[in-house]
Amino acid sequence: MDIVDFLSERLDEDEAASLRLLGDRTVSEAGKWYERRLLLECESKRRLLKIVESARQAALTAMLGNTPGQDGRWIPELIAWTTKSLNALALPYSDHPDFEEEWLADA
């Protein structure tokens, strides 16, 4: 499983759990505050995931394109940066059965 797919699925699960708890009348106001905060965190992580994945895809496209006159020395650094960023986003889910140990290397 690709790390981007893994993260997207975990964010969907977090959001669904939070929405379920927000609909539960027995949840305290403090609990609801936490769940609303979790929804915002899911949204911010989705936005960050889009930014990082766009950068990763741009670097891979540039690497494969070998555009004449374009200095590609930045590509390995960008791929390393995006890999480290994605691994860091996956760290809270390290106990999930689909988590891959290699994602801990750069987290």
Short mmCIF file of C-alpha atoms in Angstrom, two decimals:
data_model
loop_
_atom_site.label_atom_id
_atom_site.label_comp_id
_atom_site.label_asym_id
_atom_site.label_seq_id
_atom_site.Cartn_x
_atom_site.Cartn_y
_atom_site.Cartn_z
CA MET A 1 0.00 0.00 0.00
CA ASP A 2 1.29 3.46 -0.89
CA ILE A 3 1.84 5.77 2.07
CA VAL A 4 -0.49 8.42 0.59
CA ASP A 5 -3.32 5.90 0.30
CA PHE A 6 -2.57 4.66 3.82
CA LEU A 7 -2.73 8.19 5.24
CA SER A 8 -5.90 9.05 3.34
CA GLU A 9 -7.64 5.97 4.72
CA ARG A 10 -6.51 6.72 8.30
CA LEU A 11 -7.76 10.31 8.03
CA ASP A 12 -11.11 9.05 6.73
CA GLU A 13 -11.33 6.69 9.72
CA ASP A 14 -10.40 9.44 12.19
CA GLU A 15 -12.98 11.77 10.70
CA ALA A 16 -15.73 9.13 10.77
CA ALA A 17 -14.99 8.27 14.42
CA SER A 18 -15.02 11.93 15.38
CA LEU A 19 -18.33 12.56 13.63
CA ARG A 20 -19.86 9.52 15.36
CA LEU A 21 -18.80 10.83 18.77
CA LEU A 22 -20.05 14.34 18.00
CA GLY A 23 -23.48 12.79 17.36
CA ASP A 24 -23.44 10.96 20.69
CA ARG A 25 -25.49 12.82 23.31
CA THR A 26 -23.51 11.25 26.14
CA VAL A 27 -20.25 12.91 25.07
CA SER A 28 -19.26 15.81 27.35
CA GLU A 29 -18.65 19.33 26.09
CA ALA A 30 -14.93 18.77 26.61
CA GLY A 31 -15.19 15.61 24.53
CA LYS A 32 -17.04 17.48 21.78
CA TRP A 33 -14.37 20.19 21.80
CA TYR A 34 -11.76 17.47 21.30
CA GLU A 35 -13.70 15.86 18.46
CA ARG A 36 -14.18 19.21 16.70
CA ARG A 37 -10.44 19.76 17.07
CA LEU A 38 -9.77 16.33 15.60
CA LEU A 39 -11.90 17.19 12.57
CA LEU A 40 -9.82 20.34 12.01
CA GLU A 41 -6.63 18.32 12.38
CA CYS A 42 -7.87 15.84 9.79
CA GLU A 43 -8.55 18.71 7.39
CA SER A 44 -5.15 20.30 7.97
CA LYS A 45 -3.40 16.95 7.45
CA ARG A 46 -5.35 16.38 4.23
CA ARG A 47 -4.19 19.78 2.96
CA LEU A 48 -0.60 19.05 3.94
CA LEU A 49 -0.82 15.63 2.34
CA LYS A 50 -1.96 17.24 -0.94
CA ILE A 51 0.93 19.73 -0.86
CA VAL A 52 3.56 17.10 -0.15
CA GLU A 53 2.18 14.63 -2.67
CA SER A 54 2.02 17.33 -5.36
CA ALA A 55 5.67 18.15 -4.71
CA ARG A 56 6.61 14.46 -4.83
CA GLN A 57 4.74 13.92 -8.10
CA ALA A 58 6.32 17.04 -9.64
CA ALA A 59 9.79 15.79 -8.71
CA LEU A 60 9.11 12.33 -10.13
CA THR A 61 7.72 13.83 -13.34
CA ALA A 62 10.75 16.10 -13.71
CA MET A 63 13.09 13.18 -13.03
CA LEU A 64 11.42 11.03 -15.67
CA GLY A 65 11.05 13.90 -18.13
CA ASN A 66 14.75 14.79 -18.24
CA THR A 67 13.92 18.23 -19.62
CA PRO A 68 16.91 19.62 -21.56
CA GLY A 69 18.48 22.66 -19.93
CA GLN A 70 16.84 21.97 -16.58
CA ASP A 71 19.09 21.41 -13.59
CA GLY A 72 17.79 18.29 -11.89
CA ARG A 73 20.11 18.37 -8.87
CA TRP A 74 17.18 19.45 -6.67
CA ILE A 75 15.10 16.37 -7.48
CA PRO A 76 16.72 13.86 -5.06
CA GLU A 77 16.54 16.41 -2.24
CA LEU A 78 12.87 17.08 -2.93
CA ILE A 79 12.04 13.39 -3.07
CA ALA A 80 13.88 12.86 0.23
CA TRP A 81 12.05 15.83 1.78
CA THR A 82 8.64 14.59 0.67
CA THR A 83 9.41 11.05 1.84
CA LYS A 84 10.41 12.31 5.29
CA SER A 85 7.29 14.47 5.46
CA LEU A 86 4.96 11.61 4.54
CA ASN A 87 6.68 9.30 7.01
CA ALA A 88 6.25 11.88 9.77
CA LEU A 89 2.53 12.16 8.99
CA ALA A 90 2.20 8.37 9.21
CA LEU A 91 3.95 8.06 12.58
CA PRO A 92 0.78 8.36 14.74
CA TYR A 93 -0.59 5.30 12.94
CA SER A 94 2.45 3.08 13.56
CA ASP A 95 0.29 0.60 15.49
CA HIS A 96 -2.03 0.04 12.50
CA PRO A 97 -1.68 -3.41 10.83
CA ASP A 98 -1.13 -1.82 7.39
CA PHE A 99 1.68 0.43 8.64
CA GLU A 100 5.01 -0.43 7.03
CA GLU A 101 8.09 -0.43 9.27
CA GLU A 102 10.18 1.32 6.59
CA TRP A 103 8.08 4.43 7.19
CA LEU A 104 9.72 4.74 10.63
CA ALA A 105 13.17 5.19 9.08
CA ASP A 106 12.76 8.87 8.20
CA ALA A 107 10.05 9.89 10.64
#
